[in-house]
PDB file of C-alpha atoms in Angstrom:
ATOM      1  CA  UNK A   1     102.580  51.054 155.302  1.00  0.00           C
ATOM      2  CA  UNK A   2     104.903  53.997 155.364  1.00  0.00           C
ATOM      3  CA  UNK A   3     103.296  55.757 152.435  1.00  0.00           C
ATOM      4  CA  UNK A   4     100.402  55.620 150.025  1.00  0.00           C
ATOM      5  CA  UNK A   5     100.719  52.508 147.901  1.00  0.00           C
ATOM      6  CA  UNK A   6      99.169  52.150 144.452  1.00  0.00           C
ATOM      7  CA  UNK A   7      98.921  49.192 142.123  1.00  0.00           C
ATOM      8  CA  UNK A   8      99.502  48.440 139.376  1.00  0.00           C
ATOM      9  CA  UNK A   9     102.191  51.016 138.711  1.00  0.00           C
ATOM     10  CA  UNK A  10     101.698  50.545 134.980  1.00  0.00           C
ATOM     11  CA  UNK A  11      98.756  49.119 133.064  1.00  0.00           C
ATOM     12  CA  UNK A  12      98.252  48.767 129.341  1.00  0.00           C
ATOM     13  CA  UNK A  13      94.765  47.738 128.328  1.00  0.00           C
ATOM     14  CA  UNK A  14      92.756  47.413 125.173  1.00  0.00           C
ATOM     15  CA  UNK A  15      90.007  49.849 124.386  1.00  0.00           C
ATOM     16  CA  UNK A  16      86.700  48.582 125.734  1.00  0.00           C
ATOM     17  CA  UNK A  17      88.173  46.559 128.584  1.00  0.00           C
ATOM     18  CA  UNK A  18      87.533  47.273 132.256  1.00  0.00           C
ATOM     19  CA  UNK A  19      90.389  48.172 134.604  1.00  0.00           C
ATOM     20  CA  UNK A  20      90.746  48.341 138.367  1.00  0.00           C
ATOM     21  CA  UNK A  21      93.279  50.518 140.112  1.00  0.00           C
ATOM     22  CA  UNK A  22      94.033  49.953 143.778  1.00  0.00           C
ATOM     23  CA  UNK A  23      95.083  52.382 146.495  1.00  0.00           C
ATOM     24  CA  UNK A  24      96.284  51.497 149.979  1.00  0.00           C
ATOM     25  CA  UNK A  25      96.384  54.711 152.047  1.00  0.00           C
ATOM     26  CA  UNK A  26      98.598  55.510 154.985  1.00  0.00           C
ATOM     27  CA  UNK A  27      97.418  53.574 158.002  1.00  0.00           C
ATOM     28  CA  UNK A  28      94.962  55.563 160.079  1.00  0.00           C
ATOM     29  CA  UNK A  29      94.225  58.161 157.428  1.00  0.00           C
ATOM     30  CA  UNK A  30      90.510  58.770 157.192  1.00  0.00           C
ATOM     31  CA  UNK A  31      90.440  60.831 154.013  1.00  0.00           C
ATOM     32  CA  UNK A  32      91.275  59.437 150.564  1.00  0.00           C
ATOM     33  CA  UNK A  33      91.350  61.148 147.186  1.00  0.00           C
ATOM     34  CA  UNK A  34      91.682  60.099 143.573  1.00  0.00           C
ATOM     35  CA  UNK A  35      93.097  62.522 141.009  1.00  0.00           C
ATOM     36  CA  UNK A  36      93.850  62.112 137.326  1.00  0.00           C
ATOM     37  CA  UNK A  37      96.818  63.677 135.564  1.00  0.00           C
ATOM     38  CA  UNK A  38      96.770  63.612 131.793  1.00  0.00           C
ATOM     39  CA  UNK A  39      99.818  64.348 129.655  1.00  0.00           C
ATOM     40  CA  UNK A  40     100.628  68.038 129.893  1.00  0.00           C
ATOM     41  CA  UNK A  41      97.625  68.702 132.102  1.00  0.00           C
ATOM     42  CA  UNK A  42      97.170  69.599 135.724  1.00  0.00           C
ATOM     43  CA  UNK A  43      95.604  67.407 138.337  1.00  0.00           C
ATOM     44  CA  UNK A  44      91.936  66.709 137.901  1.00  0.00           C
ATOM     45  CA  UNK A  45      89.942  65.792 141.011  1.00  0.00           C
ATOM     46  CA  UNK A  46      87.906  62.619 140.649  1.00  0.00           C
ATOM     47  CA  UNK A  47      86.509  61.487 144.006  1.00  0.00           C
ATOM     48  CA  UNK A  48      86.971  62.054 147.743  1.00  0.00           C
ATOM     49  CA  UNK A  49      86.201  59.718 150.652  1.00  0.00           C
ATOM     50  CA  UNK A  50      86.060  61.017 154.227  1.00  0.00           C
ATOM     51  CA  UNK A  51      85.429  58.513 156.983  1.00  0.00           C
ATOM     52  CA  UNK A  52      81.924  57.085 156.861  1.00  0.00           C
ATOM     53  CA  UNK A  53      80.454  60.049 154.990  1.00  0.00           C
ATOM     54  CA  UNK A  54      79.030  59.698 151.514  1.00  0.00           C
ATOM     55  CA  UNK A  55      81.857  60.201 149.004  1.00  0.00           C
ATOM     56  CA  UNK A  56      82.170  63.348 146.935  1.00  0.00           C
ATOM     57  CA  UNK A  57      81.890  61.988 143.405  1.00  0.00           C
ATOM     58  CA  UNK A  58      81.572  65.362 141.729  1.00  0.00           C
ATOM     59  CA  UNK A  59      84.787  64.948 139.716  1.00  0.00           C
ATOM     60  CA  UNK A  60      84.063  61.615 138.065  1.00  0.00           C
ATOM     61  CA  UNK A  61      84.023  62.375 134.313  1.00  0.00           C
ATOM     62  CA  UNK A  62      81.399  59.811 133.300  1.00  0.00           C
ATOM     63  CA  UNK A  63      79.363  56.893 134.610  1.00  0.00           C
ATOM     64  CA  UNK A  64      82.089  54.561 133.367  1.00  0.00           C
ATOM     65  CA  UNK A  65      84.109  55.646 136.383  1.00  0.00           C
ATOM     66  CA  UNK A  66      83.362  54.422 139.876  1.00  0.00           C
ATOM     67  CA  UNK A  67      85.251  53.990 143.119  1.00  0.00           C
ATOM     68  CA  UNK A  68      84.720  52.308 146.414  1.00  0.00           C
ATOM     69  CA  UNK A  69      86.496  52.226 149.705  1.00  0.00           C
ATOM     70  CA  UNK A  70      86.203  49.079 151.759  1.00  0.00           C
ATOM     71  CA  UNK A  71      86.460  49.094 155.527  1.00  0.00           C
ATOM     72  CA  UNK A  72      87.582  52.697 155.519  1.00  0.00           C
ATOM     73  CA  UNK A  73      90.955  51.725 154.124  1.00  0.00           C
ATOM     74  CA  UNK A  74      91.764  50.316 150.678  1.00  0.00           C
ATOM     75  CA  UNK A  75      90.114  51.968 147.688  1.00  0.00           C
ATOM     76  CA  UNK A  76      89.539  50.691 144.167  1.00  0.00           C
ATOM     77  CA  UNK A  77      88.943  52.938 141.164  1.00  0.00           C
ATOM     78  CA  UNK A  78      87.182  51.110 138.356  1.00  0.00           C
ATOM     79  CA  UNK A  79      86.993  52.295 134.768  1.00  0.00           C
ATOM     80  CA  UNK A  80      84.559  50.380 132.598  1.00  0.00           C
ATOM     81  CA  UNK A  81      84.764  50.145 128.814  1.00  0.00           C
ATOM     82  CA  UNK A  82      87.999  52.090 128.706  1.00  0.00           C
ATOM     83  CA  UNK A  83      88.542  54.700 126.011  1.00  0.00           C
ATOM     84  CA  UNK A  84      91.796  56.126 124.696  1.00  0.00           C
ATOM     85  CA  UNK A  85      91.098  59.434 126.417  1.00  0.00           C
ATOM     86  CA  UNK A  86      91.222  57.596 129.734  1.00  0.00           C
ATOM     87  CA  UNK A  87      94.990  57.218 129.293  1.00  0.00           C
ATOM     88  CA  UNK A  88      96.552  59.121 132.180  1.00  0.00           C
ATOM     89  CA  UNK A  89      98.257  58.797 135.521  1.00  0.00           C
ATOM     90  CA  UNK A  90      95.785  58.100 138.295  1.00  0.00           C
ATOM     91  CA  UNK A  91      97.014  59.435 141.609  1.00  0.00           C
ATOM     92  CA  UNK A  92      95.715  58.420 144.988  1.00  0.00           C
ATOM     93  CA  UNK A  93      96.262  60.501 148.103  1.00  0.00           C
ATOM     94  CA  UNK A  94      95.351  60.323 151.761  1.00  0.00           C
ATOM     95  CA  UNK A  95      95.386  62.525 154.834  1.00  0.00           C
ATOM     96  CA  UNK A  96      94.711  62.150 158.506  1.00  0.00           C
ATOM     97  CA  UNK A  97      92.175  63.967 160.623  1.00  0.00           C
ATOM     98  CA  UNK A  98      88.662  65.154 159.969  1.00  0.00           C
ATOM     99  CA  UNK A  99      87.413  68.093 157.958  1.00  0.00           C
ATOM    100  CA  UNK A 100      90.376  70.344 158.711  1.00  0.00           C
ATOM    101  CA  UNK A 101      91.767  71.611 155.433  1.00  0.00           C
ATOM    102  CA  UNK A 102      95.262  72.236 156.733  1.00  0.00           C
ATOM    103  CA  UNK A 103      96.296  68.596 156.977  1.00  0.00           C
ATOM    104  CA  UNK A 104      99.026  67.500 154.618  1.00  0.00           C
ATOM    105  CA  UNK A 105      97.815  65.287 151.803  1.00  0.00           C
ATOM    106  CA  UNK A 106     100.225  62.503 150.877  1.00  0.00           C
ATOM    107  CA  UNK A 107     100.330  61.127 147.363  1.00  0.00           C
ATOM    108  CA  UNK A 108     101.169  57.732 145.986  1.00  0.00           C
ATOM    109  CA  UNK A 109     103.436  57.190 142.984  1.00  0.00           C
ATOM    110  CA  UNK A 110     100.459  56.811 140.674  1.00  0.00           C
ATOM    111  CA  UNK A 111      99.114  54.204 138.313  1.00  0.00           C
ATOM    112  CA  UNK A 112     100.029  54.861 134.690  1.00  0.00           C
ATOM    113  CA  UNK A 113      97.169  53.723 132.471  1.00  0.00           C
ATOM    114  CA  UNK A 114      97.558  53.389 128.719  1.00  0.00           C
ATOM    115  CA  UNK A 115      94.556  52.439 126.616  1.00  0.00           C
ATOM    116  CA  UNK A 116      95.447  51.124 123.163  1.00  0.00           C
TER     117      UNK A 116
ATOM    118  CA  UNK B   1      84.253  77.967 145.018  1.00  0.00           C
ATOM    119  CA  UNK B   2      88.015  78.037 145.211  1.00  0.00           C
ATOM    120  CA  UNK B   3      90.661  78.088 142.498  1.00  0.00           C
ATOM    121  CA  UNK B   4      94.350  78.546 141.872  1.00  0.00           C
ATOM    122  CA  UNK B   5      96.106  80.242 138.970  1.00  0.00           C
ATOM    123  CA  UNK B   6      99.746  79.566 138.228  1.00  0.00           C
ATOM    124  CA  UNK B   7     101.276  82.146 135.929  1.00  0.00           C
ATOM    125  CA  UNK B   8     103.702  80.599 133.482  1.00  0.00           C
ATOM    126  CA  UNK B   9     103.439  76.969 132.484  1.00  0.00           C
ATOM    127  CA  UNK B  10     107.190  76.920 131.835  1.00  0.00           C
ATOM    128  CA  UNK B  11     109.917  78.816 133.679  1.00  0.00           C
ATOM    129  CA  UNK B  12     113.642  78.646 132.928  1.00  0.00           C
ATOM    130  CA  UNK B  13     116.333  80.009 135.210  1.00  0.00           C
ATOM    131  CA  UNK B  14     120.098  79.740 135.247  1.00  0.00           C
ATOM    132  CA  UNK B  15     121.801  77.656 137.875  1.00  0.00           C
ATOM    133  CA  UNK B  16     122.439  79.883 140.879  1.00  0.00           C
ATOM    134  CA  UNK B  17     119.754  82.404 139.938  1.00  0.00           C
ATOM    135  CA  UNK B  18     116.605  83.248 141.855  1.00  0.00           C
ATOM    136  CA  UNK B  19     113.625  80.964 141.356  1.00  0.00           C
ATOM    137  CA  UNK B  20     110.188  82.623 141.427  1.00  0.00           C
ATOM    138  CA  UNK B  21     107.055  80.610 140.670  1.00  0.00           C
ATOM    139  CA  UNK B  22     103.813  82.521 140.852  1.00  0.00           C
ATOM    140  CA  UNK B  23     100.536  81.391 142.365  1.00  0.00           C
ATOM    141  CA  UNK B  24      97.334  83.352 142.920  1.00  0.00           C
ATOM    142  CA  UNK B  25      94.320  81.904 144.656  1.00  0.00           C
ATOM    143  CA  UNK B  26      90.631  82.551 144.978  1.00  0.00           C
ATOM    144  CA  UNK B  27      88.694  81.366 147.990  1.00  0.00           C
ATOM    145  CA  UNK B  28      85.532  82.500 149.744  1.00  0.00           C
ATOM    146  CA  UNK B  29      86.808  81.258 153.102  1.00  0.00           C
ATOM    147  CA  UNK B  30      90.263  81.435 154.712  1.00  0.00           C
ATOM    148  CA  UNK B  31      92.433  79.187 152.591  1.00  0.00           C
ATOM    149  CA  UNK B  32      95.123  76.692 153.311  1.00  0.00           C
ATOM    150  CA  UNK B  33      97.754  76.805 150.591  1.00  0.00           C
ATOM    151  CA  UNK B  34     100.249  74.212 149.451  1.00  0.00           C
ATOM    152  CA  UNK B  35     103.128  73.825 147.053  1.00  0.00           C
ATOM    153  CA  UNK B  36     103.887  70.348 145.741  1.00  0.00           C
ATOM    154  CA  UNK B  37     106.770  69.225 143.536  1.00  0.00           C
ATOM    155  CA  UNK B  38     106.682  66.375 141.049  1.00  0.00           C
ATOM    156  CA  UNK B  39     109.932  64.957 139.764  1.00  0.00           C
ATOM    157  CA  UNK B  40     109.848  62.970 136.491  1.00  0.00           C
ATOM    158  CA  UNK B  41     107.903  59.731 136.769  1.00  0.00           C
ATOM    159  CA  UNK B  42     107.215  60.257 140.458  1.00  0.00           C
ATOM    160  CA  UNK B  43     104.281  61.203 142.633  1.00  0.00           C
ATOM    161  CA  UNK B  44     103.751  64.558 144.281  1.00  0.00           C
ATOM    162  CA  UNK B  45     105.818  65.599 147.275  1.00  0.00           C
ATOM    163  CA  UNK B  46     104.866  68.391 149.649  1.00  0.00           C
ATOM    164  CA  UNK B  47     107.300  71.333 149.582  1.00  0.00           C
ATOM    165  CA  UNK B  48     105.530  73.572 152.090  1.00  0.00           C
ATOM    166  CA  UNK B  49     102.125  74.683 153.297  1.00  0.00           C
ATOM    167  CA  UNK B  50     100.447  77.760 154.748  1.00  0.00           C
ATOM    168  CA  UNK B  51      98.003  77.106 157.566  1.00  0.00           C
ATOM    169  CA  UNK B  52      97.368  80.634 158.911  1.00  0.00           C
ATOM    170  CA  UNK B  53     100.277  80.721 161.327  1.00  0.00           C
ATOM    171  CA  UNK B  54     103.302  82.596 159.927  1.00  0.00           C
ATOM    172  CA  UNK B  55     102.804  84.261 156.553  1.00  0.00           C
ATOM    173  CA  UNK B  56     106.345  83.378 155.460  1.00  0.00           C
ATOM    174  CA  UNK B  57     106.610  79.633 155.197  1.00  0.00           C
ATOM    175  CA  UNK B  58     109.840  77.720 154.822  1.00  0.00           C
ATOM    176  CA  UNK B  59     109.883  74.336 153.173  1.00  0.00           C
ATOM    177  CA  UNK B  60     112.237  71.635 152.076  1.00  0.00           C
ATOM    178  CA  UNK B  61     115.183  72.052 149.709  1.00  0.00           C
ATOM    179  CA  UNK B  62     115.568  75.759 150.476  1.00  0.00           C
ATOM    180  CA  UNK B  63     112.191  76.826 149.128  1.00  0.00           C
ATOM    181  CA  UNK B  64     109.915  79.326 150.820  1.00  0.00           C
ATOM    182  CA  UNK B  65     106.641  81.060 150.069  1.00  0.00           C
ATOM    183  CA  UNK B  66     104.905  84.138 151.409  1.00  0.00           C
ATOM    184  CA  UNK B  67     101.162  84.390 151.901  1.00  0.00           C
ATOM    185  CA  UNK B  68      99.917  87.849 150.905  1.00  0.00           C
ATOM    186  CA  UNK B  69      96.218  88.214 151.556  1.00  0.00           C
ATOM    187  CA  UNK B  70      96.017  91.665 149.957  1.00  0.00           C
ATOM    188  CA  UNK B  71      97.386  90.259 146.715  1.00  0.00           C
ATOM    189  CA  UNK B  72      95.766  86.804 147.062  1.00  0.00           C
ATOM    190  CA  UNK B  73      99.167  85.366 146.263  1.00  0.00           C
ATOM    191  CA  UNK B  74     101.383  82.556 147.500  1.00  0.00           C
ATOM    192  CA  UNK B  75     104.479  82.751 145.311  1.00  0.00           C
ATOM    193  CA  UNK B  76     107.262  80.179 145.688  1.00  0.00           C
ATOM    194  CA  UNK B  77     110.885  81.324 145.794  1.00  0.00           C
ATOM    195  CA  UNK B  78     114.371  79.942 146.193  1.00  0.00           C
ATOM    196  CA  UNK B  79     117.418  82.238 146.294  1.00  0.00           C
ATOM    197  CA  UNK B  80     119.739  80.032 144.253  1.00  0.00           C
ATOM    198  CA  UNK B  81     118.600  77.391 141.793  1.00  0.00           C
ATOM    199  CA  UNK B  82     120.213  73.963 141.642  1.00  0.00           C
ATOM    200  CA  UNK B  83     120.086  71.532 138.773  1.00  0.00           C
ATOM    201  CA  UNK B  84     118.197  69.140 141.038  1.00  0.00           C
ATOM    202  CA  UNK B  85     115.310  71.645 141.264  1.00  0.00           C
ATOM    203  CA  UNK B  86     114.212  70.833 137.721  1.00  0.00           C
ATOM    204  CA  UNK B  87     110.682  69.477 138.133  1.00  0.00           C
ATOM    205  CA  UNK B  88     107.034  70.402 137.883  1.00  0.00           C
ATOM    206  CA  UNK B  89     105.588  72.517 140.674  1.00  0.00           C
ATOM    207  CA  UNK B  90     101.945  72.647 141.656  1.00  0.00           C
ATOM    208  CA  UNK B  91     100.221  75.202 143.830  1.00  0.00           C
ATOM    209  CA  UNK B  92      97.051  74.048 145.571  1.00  0.00           C
ATOM    210  CA  UNK B  93      94.333  75.508 147.771  1.00  0.00           C
ATOM    211  CA  UNK B  94      92.188  73.767 150.344  1.00  0.00           C
ATOM    212  CA  UNK B  95      89.659  74.870 152.911  1.00  0.00           C
ATOM    213  CA  UNK B  96      87.409  73.266 155.457  1.00  0.00           C
ATOM    214  CA  UNK B  97      84.552  73.557 152.994  1.00  0.00           C
ATOM    215  CA  UNK B  98      86.151  72.051 149.898  1.00  0.00           C
ATOM    216  CA  UNK B  99      88.671  69.534 148.637  1.00  0.00           C
ATOM    217  CA  UNK B 100      92.213  70.249 147.503  1.00  0.00           C
ATOM    218  CA  UNK B 101      92.225  72.116 144.194  1.00  0.00           C
ATOM    219  CA  UNK B 102      95.389  72.307 142.088  1.00  0.00           C
ATOM    220  CA  UNK B 103      96.733  74.797 139.620  1.00  0.00           C
ATOM    221  CA  UNK B 104      97.834  73.626 136.188  1.00  0.00           C
ATOM    222  CA  UNK B 105     101.473  73.429 137.207  1.00  0.00           C
ATOM    223  CA  UNK B 106     104.729  75.146 136.267  1.00  0.00           C
ATOM    224  CA  UNK B 107     107.571  73.211 134.730  1.00  0.00           C
ATOM    225  CA  UNK B 108     110.903  74.543 135.991  1.00  0.00           C
ATOM    226  CA  UNK B 109     113.989  74.119 133.841  1.00  0.00           C
ATOM    227  CA  UNK B 110     117.453  74.922 135.162  1.00  0.00           C
ATOM    228  CA  UNK B 111     120.009  76.150 132.654  1.00  0.00           C
ATOM    229  CA  UNK B 112     123.604  75.088 133.441  1.00  0.00           C
TER     230      UNK B 112
END
């Protein structure tokens, strides 16, 4: 697609339920990121995929959070047993190229998650 | 480790006045620096980036930023604010050793 696509755009779930958030990066982009933006907060890094390398999971806040990237393209962020503090906007981003840090990172519109 | 500090979580300027949003970085290797803008209920959009070419970088919507190594700064400016500039602005640092790290953001309000 033309840009990074995320779904669902909005999700309301009950506390304790599992949720899956999907990200479809820009075609050909090898790097994919997940960030979380809570109300009034900055952007918190969650996880980073680069090609076939092992993902950098250092930002995942707990073992309830996991992510996978299938076929080097689409990624799914899964939150198990959701808690109210998980309510946030989950942003996915992608960039082209290898390890070069100067590449532009393109963001999706985000998935707004509300846990009630 | 790398980090970014944005001074001022909220900045208000009058329409037509100079916009100055401050960003200081810390990085143990040569950094790449970015400014992103987030309009209400939207994702992040790249305004401009510094990639070690020219130290004065021009971006979209009339914004520019100057990389000053001696001051470890990358402040964002615009000579004349427009109402449409009201948004949240994020400074970010990246390097070949680490992932993109954001500041906490500055919310810009334009006073008519």
